[in-house]
Short mmCIF file of C-alpha atoms and ligand atoms in Angstrom, two decimals:
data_model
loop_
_atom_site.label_atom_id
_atom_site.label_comp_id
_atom_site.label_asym_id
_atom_site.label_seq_id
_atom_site.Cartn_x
_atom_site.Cartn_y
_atom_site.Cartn_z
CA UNK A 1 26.98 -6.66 -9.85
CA UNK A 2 25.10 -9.26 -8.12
CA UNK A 3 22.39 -8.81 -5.24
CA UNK A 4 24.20 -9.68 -2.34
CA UNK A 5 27.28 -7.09 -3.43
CA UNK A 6 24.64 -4.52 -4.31
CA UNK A 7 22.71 -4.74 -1.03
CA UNK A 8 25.94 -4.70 0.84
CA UNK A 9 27.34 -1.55 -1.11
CA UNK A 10 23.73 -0.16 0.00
CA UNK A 11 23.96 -0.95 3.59
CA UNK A 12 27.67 0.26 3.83
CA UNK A 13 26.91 3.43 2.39
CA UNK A 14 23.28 4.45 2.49
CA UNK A 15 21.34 6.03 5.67
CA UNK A 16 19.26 3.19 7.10
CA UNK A 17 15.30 4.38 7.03
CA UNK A 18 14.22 1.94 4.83
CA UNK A 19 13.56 -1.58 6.17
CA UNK A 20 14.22 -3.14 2.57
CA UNK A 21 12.62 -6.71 1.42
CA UNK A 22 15.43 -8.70 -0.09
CA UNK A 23 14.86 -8.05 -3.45
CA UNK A 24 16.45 -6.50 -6.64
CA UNK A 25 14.10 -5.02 -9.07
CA UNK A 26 15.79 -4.49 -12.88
CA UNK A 27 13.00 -4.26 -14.83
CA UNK A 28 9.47 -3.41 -15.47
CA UNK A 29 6.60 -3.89 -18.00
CA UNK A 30 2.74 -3.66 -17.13
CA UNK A 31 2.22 -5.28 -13.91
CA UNK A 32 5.16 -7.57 -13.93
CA UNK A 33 8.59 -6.45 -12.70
CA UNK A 34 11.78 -8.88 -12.64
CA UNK A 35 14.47 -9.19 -10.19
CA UNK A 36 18.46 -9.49 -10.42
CA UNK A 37 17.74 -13.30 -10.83
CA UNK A 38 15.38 -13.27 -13.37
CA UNK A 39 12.23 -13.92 -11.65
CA UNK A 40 9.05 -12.39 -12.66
CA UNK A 41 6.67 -10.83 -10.00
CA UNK A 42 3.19 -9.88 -10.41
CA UNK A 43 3.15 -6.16 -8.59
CA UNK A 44 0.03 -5.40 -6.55
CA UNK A 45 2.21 -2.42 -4.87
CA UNK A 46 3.24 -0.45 -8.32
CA UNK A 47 5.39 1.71 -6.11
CA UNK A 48 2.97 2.65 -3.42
CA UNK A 49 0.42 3.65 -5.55
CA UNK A 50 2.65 5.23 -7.79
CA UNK A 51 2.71 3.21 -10.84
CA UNK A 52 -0.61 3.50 -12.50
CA UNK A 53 -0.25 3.15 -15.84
CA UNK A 54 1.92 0.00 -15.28
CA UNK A 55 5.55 -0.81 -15.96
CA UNK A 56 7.22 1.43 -18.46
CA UNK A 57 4.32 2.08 -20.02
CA UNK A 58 5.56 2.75 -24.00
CA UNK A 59 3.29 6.11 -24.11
CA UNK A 60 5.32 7.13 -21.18
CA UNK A 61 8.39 5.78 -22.36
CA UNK A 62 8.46 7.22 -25.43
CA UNK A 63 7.53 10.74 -24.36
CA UNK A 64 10.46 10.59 -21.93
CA UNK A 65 13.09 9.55 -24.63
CA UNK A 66 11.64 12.31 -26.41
CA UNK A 67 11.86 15.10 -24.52
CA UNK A 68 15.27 14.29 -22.74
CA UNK A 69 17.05 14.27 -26.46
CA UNK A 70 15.13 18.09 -26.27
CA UNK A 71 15.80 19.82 -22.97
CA UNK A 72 16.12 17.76 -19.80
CA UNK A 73 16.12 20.66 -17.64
CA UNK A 74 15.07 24.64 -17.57
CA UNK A 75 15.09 26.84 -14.75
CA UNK A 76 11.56 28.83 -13.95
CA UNK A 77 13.16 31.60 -14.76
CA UNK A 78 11.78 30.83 -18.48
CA UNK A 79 8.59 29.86 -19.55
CA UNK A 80 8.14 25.61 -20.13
CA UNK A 81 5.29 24.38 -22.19
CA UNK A 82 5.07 21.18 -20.77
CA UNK A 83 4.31 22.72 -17.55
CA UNK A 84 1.62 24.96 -18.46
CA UNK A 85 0.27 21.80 -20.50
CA UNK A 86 -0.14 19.81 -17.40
CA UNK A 87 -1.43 22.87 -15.65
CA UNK A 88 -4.21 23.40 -18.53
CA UNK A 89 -4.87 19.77 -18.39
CA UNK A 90 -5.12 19.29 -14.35
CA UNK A 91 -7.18 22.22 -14.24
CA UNK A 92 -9.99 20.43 -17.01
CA UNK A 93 -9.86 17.21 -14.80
CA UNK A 94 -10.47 19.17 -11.47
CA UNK A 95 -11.99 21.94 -9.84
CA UNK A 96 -8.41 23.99 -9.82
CA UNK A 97 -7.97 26.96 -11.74
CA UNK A 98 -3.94 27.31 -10.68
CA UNK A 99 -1.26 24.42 -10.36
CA UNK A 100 2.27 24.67 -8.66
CA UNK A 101 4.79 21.87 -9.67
CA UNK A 102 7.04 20.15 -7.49
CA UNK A 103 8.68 16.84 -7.25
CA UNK A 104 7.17 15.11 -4.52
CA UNK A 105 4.27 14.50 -2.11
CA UNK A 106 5.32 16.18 0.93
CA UNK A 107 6.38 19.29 -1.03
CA UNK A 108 2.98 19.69 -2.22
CA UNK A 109 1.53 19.43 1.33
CA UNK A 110 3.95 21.94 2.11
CA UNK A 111 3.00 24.14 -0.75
CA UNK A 112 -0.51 23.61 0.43
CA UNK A 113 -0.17 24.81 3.92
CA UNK A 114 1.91 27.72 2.81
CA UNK A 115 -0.59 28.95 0.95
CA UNK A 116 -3.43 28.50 3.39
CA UNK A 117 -1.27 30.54 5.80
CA UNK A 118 -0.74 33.39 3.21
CA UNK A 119 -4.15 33.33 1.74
CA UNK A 120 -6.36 33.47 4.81
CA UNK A 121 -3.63 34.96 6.94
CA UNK A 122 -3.93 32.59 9.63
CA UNK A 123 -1.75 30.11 11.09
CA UNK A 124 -3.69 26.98 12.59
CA UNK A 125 -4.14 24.04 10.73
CA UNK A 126 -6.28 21.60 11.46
CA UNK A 127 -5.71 17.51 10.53
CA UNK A 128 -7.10 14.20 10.96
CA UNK A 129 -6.24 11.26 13.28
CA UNK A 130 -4.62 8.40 10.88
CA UNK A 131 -3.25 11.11 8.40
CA UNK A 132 -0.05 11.03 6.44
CA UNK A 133 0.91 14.05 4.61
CA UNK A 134 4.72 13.55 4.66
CA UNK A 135 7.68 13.86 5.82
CA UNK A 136 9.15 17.04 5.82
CA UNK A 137 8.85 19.04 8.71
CA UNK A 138 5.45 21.15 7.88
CA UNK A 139 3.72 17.99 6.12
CA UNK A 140 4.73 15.97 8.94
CA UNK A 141 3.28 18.13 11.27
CA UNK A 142 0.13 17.29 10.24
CA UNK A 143 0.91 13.63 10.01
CA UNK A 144 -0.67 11.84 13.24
CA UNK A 145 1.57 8.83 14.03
CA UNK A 146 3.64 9.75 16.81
CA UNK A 147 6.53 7.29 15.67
CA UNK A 148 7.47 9.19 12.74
CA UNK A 149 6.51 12.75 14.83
CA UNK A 150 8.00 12.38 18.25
CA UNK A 151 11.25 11.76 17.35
CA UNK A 152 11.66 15.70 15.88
CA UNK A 153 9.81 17.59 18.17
CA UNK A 154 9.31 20.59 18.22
CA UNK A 155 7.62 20.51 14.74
CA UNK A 156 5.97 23.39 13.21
CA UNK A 157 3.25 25.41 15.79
CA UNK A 158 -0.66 25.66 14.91
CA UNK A 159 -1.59 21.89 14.32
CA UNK A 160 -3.92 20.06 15.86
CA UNK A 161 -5.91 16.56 15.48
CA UNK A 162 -9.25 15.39 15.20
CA UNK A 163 -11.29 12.63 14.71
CA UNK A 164 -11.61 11.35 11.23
CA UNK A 165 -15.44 11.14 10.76
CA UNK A 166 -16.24 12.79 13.60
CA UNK A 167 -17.87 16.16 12.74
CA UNK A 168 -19.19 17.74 16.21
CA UNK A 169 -15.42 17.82 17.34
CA UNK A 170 -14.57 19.78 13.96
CA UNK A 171 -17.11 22.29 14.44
CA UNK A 172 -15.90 22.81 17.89
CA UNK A 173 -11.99 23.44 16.89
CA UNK A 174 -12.32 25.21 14.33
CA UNK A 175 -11.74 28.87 15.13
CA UNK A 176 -10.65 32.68 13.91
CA UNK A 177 -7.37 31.46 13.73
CA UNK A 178 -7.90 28.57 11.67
CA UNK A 179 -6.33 28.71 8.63
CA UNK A 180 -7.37 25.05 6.37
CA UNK A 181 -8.48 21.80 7.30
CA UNK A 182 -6.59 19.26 6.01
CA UNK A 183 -7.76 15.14 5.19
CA UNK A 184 -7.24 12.57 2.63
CA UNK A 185 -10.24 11.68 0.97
CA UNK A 186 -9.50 8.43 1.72
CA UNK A 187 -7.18 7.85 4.45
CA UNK A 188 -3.92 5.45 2.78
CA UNK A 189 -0.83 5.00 4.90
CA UNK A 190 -3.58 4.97 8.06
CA UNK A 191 -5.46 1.85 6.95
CA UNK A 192 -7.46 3.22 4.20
CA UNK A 193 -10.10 4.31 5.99
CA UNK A 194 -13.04 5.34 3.76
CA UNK A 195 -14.85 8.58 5.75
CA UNK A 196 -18.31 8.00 7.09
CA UNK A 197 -21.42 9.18 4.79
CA UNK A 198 -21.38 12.81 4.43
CA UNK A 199 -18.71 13.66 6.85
CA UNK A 200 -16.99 15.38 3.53
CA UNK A 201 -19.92 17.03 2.98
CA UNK A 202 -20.22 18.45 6.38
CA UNK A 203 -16.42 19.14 6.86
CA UNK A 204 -16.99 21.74 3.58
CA UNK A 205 -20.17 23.08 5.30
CA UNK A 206 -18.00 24.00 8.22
CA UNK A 207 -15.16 25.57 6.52
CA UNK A 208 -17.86 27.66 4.17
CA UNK A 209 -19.30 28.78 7.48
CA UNK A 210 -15.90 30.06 9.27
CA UNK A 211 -13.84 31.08 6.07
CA UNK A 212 -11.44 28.32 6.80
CA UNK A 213 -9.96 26.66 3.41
CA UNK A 214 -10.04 22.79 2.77
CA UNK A 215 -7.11 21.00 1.71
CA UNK A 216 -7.34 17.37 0.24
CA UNK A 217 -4.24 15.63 0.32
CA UNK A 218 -5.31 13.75 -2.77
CA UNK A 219 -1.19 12.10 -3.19
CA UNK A 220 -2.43 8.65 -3.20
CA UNK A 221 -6.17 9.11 -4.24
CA UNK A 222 -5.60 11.16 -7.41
CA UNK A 223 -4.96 10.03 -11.06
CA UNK A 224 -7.97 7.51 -11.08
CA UNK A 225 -6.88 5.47 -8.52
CA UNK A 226 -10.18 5.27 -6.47
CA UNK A 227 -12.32 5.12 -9.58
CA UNK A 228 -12.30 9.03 -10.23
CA UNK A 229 -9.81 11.26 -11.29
CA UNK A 230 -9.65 12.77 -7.57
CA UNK A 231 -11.04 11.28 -4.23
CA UNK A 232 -13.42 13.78 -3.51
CA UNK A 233 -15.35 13.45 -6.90
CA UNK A 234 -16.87 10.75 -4.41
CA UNK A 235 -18.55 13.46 -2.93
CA UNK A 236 -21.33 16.13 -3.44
CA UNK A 237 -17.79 19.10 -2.92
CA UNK A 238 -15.45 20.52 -4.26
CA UNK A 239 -12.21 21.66 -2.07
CA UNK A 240 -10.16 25.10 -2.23
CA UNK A 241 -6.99 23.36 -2.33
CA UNK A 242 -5.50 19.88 -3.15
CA UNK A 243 -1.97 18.14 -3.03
CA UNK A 244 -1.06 15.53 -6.06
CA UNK A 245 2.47 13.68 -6.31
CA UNK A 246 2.62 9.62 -6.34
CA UNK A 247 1.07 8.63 -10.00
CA UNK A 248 0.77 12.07 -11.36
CA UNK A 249 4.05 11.67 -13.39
CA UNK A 250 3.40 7.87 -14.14
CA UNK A 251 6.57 6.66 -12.27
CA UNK A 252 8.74 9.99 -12.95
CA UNK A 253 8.60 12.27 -9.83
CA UNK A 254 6.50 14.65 -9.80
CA UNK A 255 4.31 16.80 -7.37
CA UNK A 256 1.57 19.32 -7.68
CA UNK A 257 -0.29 21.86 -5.78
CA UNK A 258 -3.69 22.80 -7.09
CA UNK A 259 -5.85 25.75 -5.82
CA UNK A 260 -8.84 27.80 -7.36
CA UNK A 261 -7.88 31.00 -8.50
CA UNK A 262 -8.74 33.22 -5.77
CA UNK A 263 -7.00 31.51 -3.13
CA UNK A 264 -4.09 31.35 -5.56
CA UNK A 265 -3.51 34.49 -6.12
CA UNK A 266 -2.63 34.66 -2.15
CA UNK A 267 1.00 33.71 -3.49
CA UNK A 268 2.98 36.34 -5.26
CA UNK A 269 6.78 36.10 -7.17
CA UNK A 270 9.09 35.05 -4.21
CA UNK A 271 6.64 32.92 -1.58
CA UNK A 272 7.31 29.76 -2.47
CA UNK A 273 9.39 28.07 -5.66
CA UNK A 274 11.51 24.97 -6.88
CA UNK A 275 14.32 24.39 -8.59
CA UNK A 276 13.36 21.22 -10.38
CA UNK A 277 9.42 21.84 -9.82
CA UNK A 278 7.39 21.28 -13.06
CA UNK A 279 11.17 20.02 -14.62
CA UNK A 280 10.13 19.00 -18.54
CA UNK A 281 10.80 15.65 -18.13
CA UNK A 282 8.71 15.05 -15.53
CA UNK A 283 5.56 17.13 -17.13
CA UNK A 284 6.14 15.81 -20.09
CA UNK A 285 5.86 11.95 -18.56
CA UNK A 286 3.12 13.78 -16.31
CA UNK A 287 1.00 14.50 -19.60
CA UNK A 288 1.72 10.85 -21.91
CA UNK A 289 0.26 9.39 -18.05
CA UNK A 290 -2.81 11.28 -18.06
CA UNK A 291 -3.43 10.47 -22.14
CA UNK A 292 -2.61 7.03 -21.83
CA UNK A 293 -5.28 6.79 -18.84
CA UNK A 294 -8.09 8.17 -21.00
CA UNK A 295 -7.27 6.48 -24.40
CA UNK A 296 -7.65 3.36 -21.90
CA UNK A 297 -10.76 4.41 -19.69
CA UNK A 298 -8.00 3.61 -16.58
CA UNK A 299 -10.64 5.62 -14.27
CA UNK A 300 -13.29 3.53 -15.16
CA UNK A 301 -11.64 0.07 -15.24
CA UNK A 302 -10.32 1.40 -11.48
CA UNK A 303 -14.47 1.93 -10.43
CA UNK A 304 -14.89 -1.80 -12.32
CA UNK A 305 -12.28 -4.29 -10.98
CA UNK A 306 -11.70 -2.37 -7.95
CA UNK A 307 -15.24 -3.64 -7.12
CA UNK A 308 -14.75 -6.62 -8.81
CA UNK A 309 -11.85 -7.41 -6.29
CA UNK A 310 -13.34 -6.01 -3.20
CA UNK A 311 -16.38 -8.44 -3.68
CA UNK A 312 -13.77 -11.28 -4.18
CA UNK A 313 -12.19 -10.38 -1.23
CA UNK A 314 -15.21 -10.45 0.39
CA UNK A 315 -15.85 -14.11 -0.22
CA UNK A 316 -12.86 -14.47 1.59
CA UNK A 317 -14.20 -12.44 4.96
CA UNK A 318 -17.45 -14.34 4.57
CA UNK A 319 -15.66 -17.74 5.46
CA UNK A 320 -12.68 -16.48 7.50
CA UNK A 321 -13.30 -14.88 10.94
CA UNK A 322 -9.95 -13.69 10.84
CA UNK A 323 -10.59 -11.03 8.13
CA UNK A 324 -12.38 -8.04 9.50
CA UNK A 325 -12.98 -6.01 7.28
CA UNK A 326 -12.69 -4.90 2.96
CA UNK A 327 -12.68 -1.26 2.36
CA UNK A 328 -12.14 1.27 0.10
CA UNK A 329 -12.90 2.87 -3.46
CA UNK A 330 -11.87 1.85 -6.71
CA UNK A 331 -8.56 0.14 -6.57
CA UNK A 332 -7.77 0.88 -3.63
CA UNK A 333 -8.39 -1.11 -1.06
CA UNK A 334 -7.90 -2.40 2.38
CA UNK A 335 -8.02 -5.60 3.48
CA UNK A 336 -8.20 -5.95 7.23
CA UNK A 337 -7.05 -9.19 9.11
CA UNK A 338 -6.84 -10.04 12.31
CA UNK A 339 -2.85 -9.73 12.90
CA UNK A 340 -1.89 -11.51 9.60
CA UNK A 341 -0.42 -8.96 7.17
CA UNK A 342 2.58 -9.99 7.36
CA UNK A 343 2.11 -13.63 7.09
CA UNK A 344 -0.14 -12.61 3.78
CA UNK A 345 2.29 -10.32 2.53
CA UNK A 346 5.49 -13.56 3.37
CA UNK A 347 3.01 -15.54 1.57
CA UNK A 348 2.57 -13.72 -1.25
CA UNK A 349 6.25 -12.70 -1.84
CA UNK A 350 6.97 -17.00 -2.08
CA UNK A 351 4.45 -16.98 -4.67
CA UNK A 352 6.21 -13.85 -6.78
CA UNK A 353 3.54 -11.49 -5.88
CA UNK A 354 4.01 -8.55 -4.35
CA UNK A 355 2.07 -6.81 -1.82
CA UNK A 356 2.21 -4.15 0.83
CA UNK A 357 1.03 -3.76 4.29
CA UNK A 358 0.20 -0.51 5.93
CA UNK A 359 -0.34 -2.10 9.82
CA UNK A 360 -0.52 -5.34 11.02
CA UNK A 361 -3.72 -5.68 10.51
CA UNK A 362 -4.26 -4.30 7.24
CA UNK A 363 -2.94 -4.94 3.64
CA UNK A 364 -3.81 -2.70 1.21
CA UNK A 365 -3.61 -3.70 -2.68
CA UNK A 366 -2.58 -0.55 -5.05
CA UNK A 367 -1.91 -2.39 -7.98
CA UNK A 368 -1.64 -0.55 -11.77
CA UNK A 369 -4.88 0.41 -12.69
CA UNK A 370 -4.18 -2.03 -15.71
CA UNK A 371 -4.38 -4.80 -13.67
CA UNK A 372 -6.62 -7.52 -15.16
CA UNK A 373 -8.99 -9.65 -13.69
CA UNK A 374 -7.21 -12.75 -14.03
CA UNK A 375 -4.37 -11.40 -12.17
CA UNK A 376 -6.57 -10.29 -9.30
CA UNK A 377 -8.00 -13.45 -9.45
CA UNK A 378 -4.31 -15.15 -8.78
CA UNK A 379 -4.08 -12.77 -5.74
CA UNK A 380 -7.33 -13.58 -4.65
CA UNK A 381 -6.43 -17.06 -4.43
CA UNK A 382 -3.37 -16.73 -2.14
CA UNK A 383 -5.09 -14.99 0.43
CA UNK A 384 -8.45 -17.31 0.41
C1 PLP B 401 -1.65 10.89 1.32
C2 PLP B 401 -0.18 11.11 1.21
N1 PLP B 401 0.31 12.36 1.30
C3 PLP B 401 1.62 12.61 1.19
C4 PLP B 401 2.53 11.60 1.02
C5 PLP B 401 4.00 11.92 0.92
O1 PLP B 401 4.41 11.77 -0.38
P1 PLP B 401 5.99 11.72 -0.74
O2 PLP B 401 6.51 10.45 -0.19
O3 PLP B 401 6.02 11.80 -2.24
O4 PLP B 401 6.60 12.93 -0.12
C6 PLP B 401 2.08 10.28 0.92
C7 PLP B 401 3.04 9.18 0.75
O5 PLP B 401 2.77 8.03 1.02
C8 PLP B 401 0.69 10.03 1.02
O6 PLP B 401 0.21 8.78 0.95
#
C-alpha cells in the first residue's frame, strides 16, 4: 500500500490523539530508519527515548526470533525464566531487591503508587510541577499539565504539586498522610529540566524524616540514557521505589516496577497483576538490550558524547541570542530556543533528520545511545 492510502485508512479508522508528521517508517537499522519512499533518516528521536540500542539491533533481533519459535506467551500463573532473569539482572544494576513487569510506562507509575498506598497505608501523593508520569488515570494524576488533566476531571484524590527544586515547600506538604513523593530525576516531557544541586538529596532527607517513600519515575532516564544506568545514580541516594518502561525492552514493550524488599513485600497474591506483564518475548528482548549495552559500554559512551554534544550545542548558544539555554545529562538533552522548535525540528525533517520537540521552546535530542560523533556533528550543523 502506498503512504497516502495508508494514512487515509489510518485517519478513517483510528481515534485521532496523535498529531502524526507525514511520514511512513518501514524499516530500521542503528540510527537510520527509512520511509515508504525509500528515504533514509538519521533518528535523533529513537522512539522517544525508547530505542537505545539502535534500530533492530541483531542481539535484540536475534533473541526475539528465538524465543518466539519457543513460547511467545505464558500466563503468571507459571513460573517464566526470562522474567526472573531480568528481575535478577535489574536488581544487580540498581538498588531494587523486587521487580514487577508490565508493558508500559504509565502502568509502572501505576504499580508504583499502588504500592506506596499499600505499603505505608496512606493515600497522598505528592508530585512535581512539569511532571509526566502517564496517562492512565492514577499516573496522570500526578502528571502536572492541565491540558492532558483537565479534560478528565475528577482524577484520582490525594495528589498534589510542588515546585520542582524547591525544597522549603516540600518540607511543608509533606504530612501523616503522605504516602510517596514522586519526581523524575530529570524532568523529560517538561523540558528536561535537570533539578537544582542537592535538591535530590534533600527531597530523600525529607521522606527519611516523615516515613514517606520516594518514587523515581526513571521511564525516560533509565537504561543508560543520562550516562548511568538510572537517573538518580547522579546523586549521593538511593530511592524506595522506581518506574522503568521506554528502552528497558530495547524497542519491545515493556514496563517495570522496582522496589527494595521491604516495601515490596507491602503487595501480596491478588493486589496488583498483568496479563501480558513480564510476557517472554518482551524479557527476553529486555535482557539481549541490557547485554548488548554492556558488551558496548552504551552507559559510558551516553556520559561521553552526551557531553560531547551539549558543548557543541553550546557553541551554538554562545553566538545565537535566540538559544537560551543546553541542559541535561548524558544523552539527553534540552536545547532551549527562544520560540523556534518547530522551525528547528521543520528544518531538520527537510534535511532527513529527525527530531522532537517537547514545547516551543525546547527540543530535546534522545537519540540511540549508539549515536556517533559524526552524526551529532551533522545535527549540530543544522541547528548552528
Ligand atoms: C517520565 C515518564 N513517565 C511515564 C511515561 C509514560 O510512559 P508510557 O507512554 O509508556 O505509558 C513517560 C512517557 O513519555 C515518561 O516520559
Amino acid at each position: 500500500m502506498s503512504y497516502e492510502e495508508i494514512s487515509m485508512l489510518g485517519e478513517k479508522h483510528l481515534i485521532n490523539v496523535y498529531n502524526r508528521l507525514p511520514l511512513l517508517l518501514e524499516r530500521g537499522e542503528g540510527t537510520r530508519v527509512w520511509d515508504s519512499e525509500g528515504n533514509e533518516y538519521l533518528d535523533f528521536v529513537a522512539g522517544i527515548a525508547v530505542n537505545s540500542v539502535g534500530h533492530c539491533h541483531p542481539n535484540v533481533v536475534e533473541a526475539v526470533r528465538e524465543q518466539a519459535g519457543k513460547l511467545i506467551h505464558c500466563s503468571n500463573l507459571y513460573h517464566i525464566e526470562s522474567q526472573a532473569k531480568l528481575a535478577e539482572k535489574i536488581s544487580e544494576l540498581s538498588f531494587g531487591d523486587k521487580v514487577f513487569f508490565g508493558n508500559s510506562g504509565t502502568e509502572a507509575n501505576e504499580a508504583a503508587i499502588k504500592l506506596a498506598r499499600r505499603a505505608t497505608e496512606n493515600n497522598e501523593i505528592i508530585a512535581a510541577e512539569g511532571s509526566f508520569h502517564g496517562r492512565s488515570l492514577g499516573s496522570l494524576s500526578a502528571t502536572w499539565k492541565n491540558r492532558y488533566r483537565g479534560p478528565f476531571k475528577p482524577l484520582v484524590p490525594g495528589f498534589s504539586f510542588v515546585k520542582y527544586g524547591d525544597i522549603e515547600e516540600l518540607k511543608n506538604r509533606v504530612s501523616g498522610e503522605t504516602a510517596a513523593v514522586i519526581l523524575e530525576p530529570i524532568q523529560g516531557e517538561g523540558g528536561v529540566n535537570v533539578p537544582p544541586e542537592g535538591y535530590i538529596e534533600a527531597v530523600r532527607e525529607v521522606c527519611d524524616d516523615t516515613g514517606t517513600l520516594l518514587i523515581f519515575d526513571e521511564v525516560q532516564t533509565g537504561m543508560g540514557r543520562t550516562g548511568r544506568w538510572f537517573g538518580y545514580q547522579h546523586y549521593d541516594v538511593e530511592p524506595d521505589i522506581i518506574s522503568l518502561a521506554k528502552s528497558l525492552g530495547g524497542g519491545f514493550p515493556v514496563g517495570a516496577l522496582v522496589a527494595r524488599k521491604e516495601v515490596a513485600e507491602a503487595f501480596t497474591p491478588g493486589d496488583h497483576a498483568s496479563t501480558f506483564g513480564g510476557n517472554p518475548i518482551a524479557c527476553t528482548s529486555a535482557l539481549a538490550t541490557i547485554k548488548t549495552i554492556e558488551q558496548e559500554g552504551l552507559v559510558e559512551r551516553s556520559r561521553e558524547l552526551g557531553s560531547y554534544m551539549r558543548n557543541q550545542l553550546k557553541k551554538i548558544g554562545e553566538e545565537n541570542s535566540w538559544v537560551y539555554e543546553v541542559r541535561g545529562k548524558g544523552l539527553m538533552i534540552g536545547f532551549e530556543t527562544d520560540g523556534k522548535a518547530q522551525e528547528i525540528v521543520d528544518n531538520a525533517l527537510e534535511q532527513n533528520v529527525l527530531l522532537n520537540k517537547v514545547s516551543d521552546d525546547v527540543i530535546r535530542f534522545v537519540p540511540p545511545l549508539t549515536v556517533t560523533k559524526k552524526e551529532i556533528d551533522k545535527v549540530v550543523s543544522l541547528i548552528g
